[in-house]
PDB file of C-alpha atoms in Angstrom:
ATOM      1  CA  UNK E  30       0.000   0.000   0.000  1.00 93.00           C
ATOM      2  CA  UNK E  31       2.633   2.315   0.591  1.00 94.00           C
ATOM      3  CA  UNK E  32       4.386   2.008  -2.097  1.00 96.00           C
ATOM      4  CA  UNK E  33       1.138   2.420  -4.402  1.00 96.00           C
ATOM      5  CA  UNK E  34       0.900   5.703  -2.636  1.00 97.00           C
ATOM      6  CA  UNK E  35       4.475   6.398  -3.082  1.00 96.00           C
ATOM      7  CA  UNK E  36       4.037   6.011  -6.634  1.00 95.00           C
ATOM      8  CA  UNK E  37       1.108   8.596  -7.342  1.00 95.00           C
ATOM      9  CA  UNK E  38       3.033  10.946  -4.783  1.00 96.00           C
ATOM     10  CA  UNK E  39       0.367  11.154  -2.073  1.00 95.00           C
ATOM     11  CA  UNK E  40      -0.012  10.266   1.519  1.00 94.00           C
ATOM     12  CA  UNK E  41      -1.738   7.423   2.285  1.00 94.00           C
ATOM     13  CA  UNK E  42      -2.762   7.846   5.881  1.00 94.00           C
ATOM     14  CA  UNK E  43      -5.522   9.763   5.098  1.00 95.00           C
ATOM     15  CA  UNK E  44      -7.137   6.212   3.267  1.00 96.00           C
ATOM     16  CA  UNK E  45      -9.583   4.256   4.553  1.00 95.00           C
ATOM     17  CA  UNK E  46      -7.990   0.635   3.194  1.00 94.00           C
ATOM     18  CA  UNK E  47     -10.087  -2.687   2.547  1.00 91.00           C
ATOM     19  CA  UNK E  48      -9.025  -5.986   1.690  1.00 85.00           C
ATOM     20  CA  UNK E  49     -10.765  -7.673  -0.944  1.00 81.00           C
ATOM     21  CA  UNK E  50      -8.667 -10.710  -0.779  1.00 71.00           C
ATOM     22  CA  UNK E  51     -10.850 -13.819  -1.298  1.00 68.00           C
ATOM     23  CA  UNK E  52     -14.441 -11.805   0.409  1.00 67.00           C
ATOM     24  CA  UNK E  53     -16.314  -9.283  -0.880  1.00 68.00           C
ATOM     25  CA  UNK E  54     -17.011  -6.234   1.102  1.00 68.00           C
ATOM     26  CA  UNK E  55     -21.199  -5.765   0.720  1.00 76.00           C
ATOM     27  CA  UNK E  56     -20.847  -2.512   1.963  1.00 85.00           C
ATOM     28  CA  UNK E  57     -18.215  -1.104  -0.700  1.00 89.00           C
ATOM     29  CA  UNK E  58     -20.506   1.414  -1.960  1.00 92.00           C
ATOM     30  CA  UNK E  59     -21.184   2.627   0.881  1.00 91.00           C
ATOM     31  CA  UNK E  60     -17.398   2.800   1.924  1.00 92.00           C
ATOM     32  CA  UNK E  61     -16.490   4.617  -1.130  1.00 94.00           C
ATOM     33  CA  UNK E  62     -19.282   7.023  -0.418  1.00 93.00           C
ATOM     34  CA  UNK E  63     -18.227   7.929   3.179  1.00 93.00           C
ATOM     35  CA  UNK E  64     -14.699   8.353   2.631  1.00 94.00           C
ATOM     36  CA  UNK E  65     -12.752  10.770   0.322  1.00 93.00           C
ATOM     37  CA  UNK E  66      -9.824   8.243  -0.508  1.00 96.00           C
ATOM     38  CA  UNK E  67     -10.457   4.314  -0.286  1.00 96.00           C
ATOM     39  CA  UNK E  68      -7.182   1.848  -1.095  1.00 96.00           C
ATOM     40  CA  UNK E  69      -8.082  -1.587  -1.715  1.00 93.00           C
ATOM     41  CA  UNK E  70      -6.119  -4.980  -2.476  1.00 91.00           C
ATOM     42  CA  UNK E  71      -8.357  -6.750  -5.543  1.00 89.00           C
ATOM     43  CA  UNK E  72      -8.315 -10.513  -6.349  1.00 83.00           C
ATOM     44  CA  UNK E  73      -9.302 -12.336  -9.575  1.00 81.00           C
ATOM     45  CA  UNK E  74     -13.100 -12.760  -8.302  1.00 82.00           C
ATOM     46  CA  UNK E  75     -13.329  -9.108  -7.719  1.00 85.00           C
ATOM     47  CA  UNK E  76     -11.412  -7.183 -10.341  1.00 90.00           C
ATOM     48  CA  UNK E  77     -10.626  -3.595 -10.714  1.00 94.00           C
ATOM     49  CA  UNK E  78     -12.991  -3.509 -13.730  1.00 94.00           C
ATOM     50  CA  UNK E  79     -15.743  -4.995 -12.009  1.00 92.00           C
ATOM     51  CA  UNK E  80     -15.393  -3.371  -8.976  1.00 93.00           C
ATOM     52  CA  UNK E  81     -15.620  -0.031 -11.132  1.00 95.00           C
ATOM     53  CA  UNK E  82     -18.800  -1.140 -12.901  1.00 94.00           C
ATOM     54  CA  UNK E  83     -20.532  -2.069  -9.599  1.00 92.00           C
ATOM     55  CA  UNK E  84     -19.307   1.806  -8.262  1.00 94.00           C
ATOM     56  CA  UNK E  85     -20.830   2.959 -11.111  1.00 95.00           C
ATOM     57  CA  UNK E  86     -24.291   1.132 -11.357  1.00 94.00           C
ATOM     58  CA  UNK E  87     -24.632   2.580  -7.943  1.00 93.00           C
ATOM     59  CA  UNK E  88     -24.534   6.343  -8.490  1.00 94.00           C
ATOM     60  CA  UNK E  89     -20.577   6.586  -7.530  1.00 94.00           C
ATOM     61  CA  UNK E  90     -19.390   9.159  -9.808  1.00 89.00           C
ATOM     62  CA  UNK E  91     -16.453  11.644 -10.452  1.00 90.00           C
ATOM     63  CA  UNK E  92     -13.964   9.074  -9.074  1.00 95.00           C
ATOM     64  CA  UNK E  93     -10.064   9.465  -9.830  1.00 96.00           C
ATOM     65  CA  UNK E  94      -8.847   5.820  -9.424  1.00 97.00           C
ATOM     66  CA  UNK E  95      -5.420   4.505  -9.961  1.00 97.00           C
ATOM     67  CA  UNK E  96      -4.412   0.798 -10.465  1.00 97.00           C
ATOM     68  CA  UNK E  97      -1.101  -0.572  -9.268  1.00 97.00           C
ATOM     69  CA  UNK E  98      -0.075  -4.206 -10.517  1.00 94.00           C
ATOM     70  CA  UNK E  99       2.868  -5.686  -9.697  1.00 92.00           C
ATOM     71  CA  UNK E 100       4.606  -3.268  -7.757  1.00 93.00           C
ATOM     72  CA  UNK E 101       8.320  -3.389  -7.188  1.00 94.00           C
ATOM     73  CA  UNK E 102       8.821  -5.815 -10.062  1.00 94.00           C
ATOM     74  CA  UNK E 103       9.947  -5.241 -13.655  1.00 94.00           C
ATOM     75  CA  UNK E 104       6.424  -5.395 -15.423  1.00 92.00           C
ATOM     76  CA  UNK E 105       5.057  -2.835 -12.999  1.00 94.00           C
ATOM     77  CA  UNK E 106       1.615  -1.394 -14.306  1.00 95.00           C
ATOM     78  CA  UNK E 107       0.116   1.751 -12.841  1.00 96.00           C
ATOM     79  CA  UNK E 108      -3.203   2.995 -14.529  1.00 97.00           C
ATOM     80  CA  UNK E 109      -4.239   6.601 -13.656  1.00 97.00           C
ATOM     81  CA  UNK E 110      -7.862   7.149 -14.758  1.00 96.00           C
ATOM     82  CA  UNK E 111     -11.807   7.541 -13.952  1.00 96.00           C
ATOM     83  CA  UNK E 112     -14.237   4.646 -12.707  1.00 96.00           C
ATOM     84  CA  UNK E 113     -16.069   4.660 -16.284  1.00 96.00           C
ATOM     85  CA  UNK E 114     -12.705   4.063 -18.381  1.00 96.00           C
ATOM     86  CA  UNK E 115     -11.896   1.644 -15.848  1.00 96.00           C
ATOM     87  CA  UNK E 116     -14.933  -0.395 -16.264  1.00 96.00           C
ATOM     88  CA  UNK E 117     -13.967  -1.377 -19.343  1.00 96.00           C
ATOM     89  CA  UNK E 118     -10.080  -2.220 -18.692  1.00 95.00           C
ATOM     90  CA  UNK E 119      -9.848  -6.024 -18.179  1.00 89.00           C
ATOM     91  CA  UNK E 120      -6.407  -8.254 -17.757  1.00 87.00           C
ATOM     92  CA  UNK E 121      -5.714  -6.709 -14.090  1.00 88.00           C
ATOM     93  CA  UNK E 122      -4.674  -9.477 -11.550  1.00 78.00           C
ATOM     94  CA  UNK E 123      -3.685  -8.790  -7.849  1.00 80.00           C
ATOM     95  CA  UNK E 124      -3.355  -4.757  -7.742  1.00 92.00           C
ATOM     96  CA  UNK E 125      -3.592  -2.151  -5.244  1.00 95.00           C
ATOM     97  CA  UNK E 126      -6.668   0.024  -6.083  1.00 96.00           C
ATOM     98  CA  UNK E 127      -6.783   3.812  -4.907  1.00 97.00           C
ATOM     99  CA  UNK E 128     -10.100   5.653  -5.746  1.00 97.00           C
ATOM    100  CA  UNK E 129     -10.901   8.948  -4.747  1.00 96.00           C
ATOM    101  CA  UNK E 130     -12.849  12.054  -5.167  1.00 92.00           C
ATOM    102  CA  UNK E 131     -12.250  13.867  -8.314  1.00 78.00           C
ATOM    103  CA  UNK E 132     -13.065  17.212  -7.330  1.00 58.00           C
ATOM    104  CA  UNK E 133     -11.881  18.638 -10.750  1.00 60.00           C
ATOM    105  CA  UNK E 134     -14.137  17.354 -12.813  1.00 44.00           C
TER     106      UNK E 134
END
């Protein structure tokens, strides 16, 4: 998580972090609608692209999220973008997720 964090340049104390490691977190909308800056660890059952399209069929809008894969290794992938691009992004395995309010837009 930190280094996710490291990697976009912002603190990450501020986050409210949930594991979605082999569960899945019923109250996620909610979560993401409480709190200005989520970080989660995805799985295969619950990717980043389907956790976007479930934010999004429930009103969550004007998101900035950012996907880290593979941190630390040599085919590092970070993916800066919205909730509706994401949605249609697939191929993402284990990542670190950060979504928060996009007050710009």
């Amino acid at each position: 998580m930190q280094v996710a964090f490291a990697r976009i340049g912002e603190v990450w104390q501020d986050a409210k972090i949930i594991s979605l490691h082999g569960r899945k977190v019923d109250n996620l909308v909610t979560e993401v609608k409480a709190h200005g800056k989520i970080a989660l660890f995805t799985d295969s059952n619950f990717p980043p692209s389907q956790i976007a399209s479930c934010l999004l069929e429930n009103d969550v809008e004007n998101r900035r999220v950012v996907v880290c894969e593979n941190l630390t290794y040599p085919d590092e992938k970070i993916v800066d973008t919205n909730l509706e691009t994401l949605s249609q992004m697939r191929g993402f395995g284990l990542c670190v997720m950060i979504i928060e309010e996009d007050l710009e837009r």
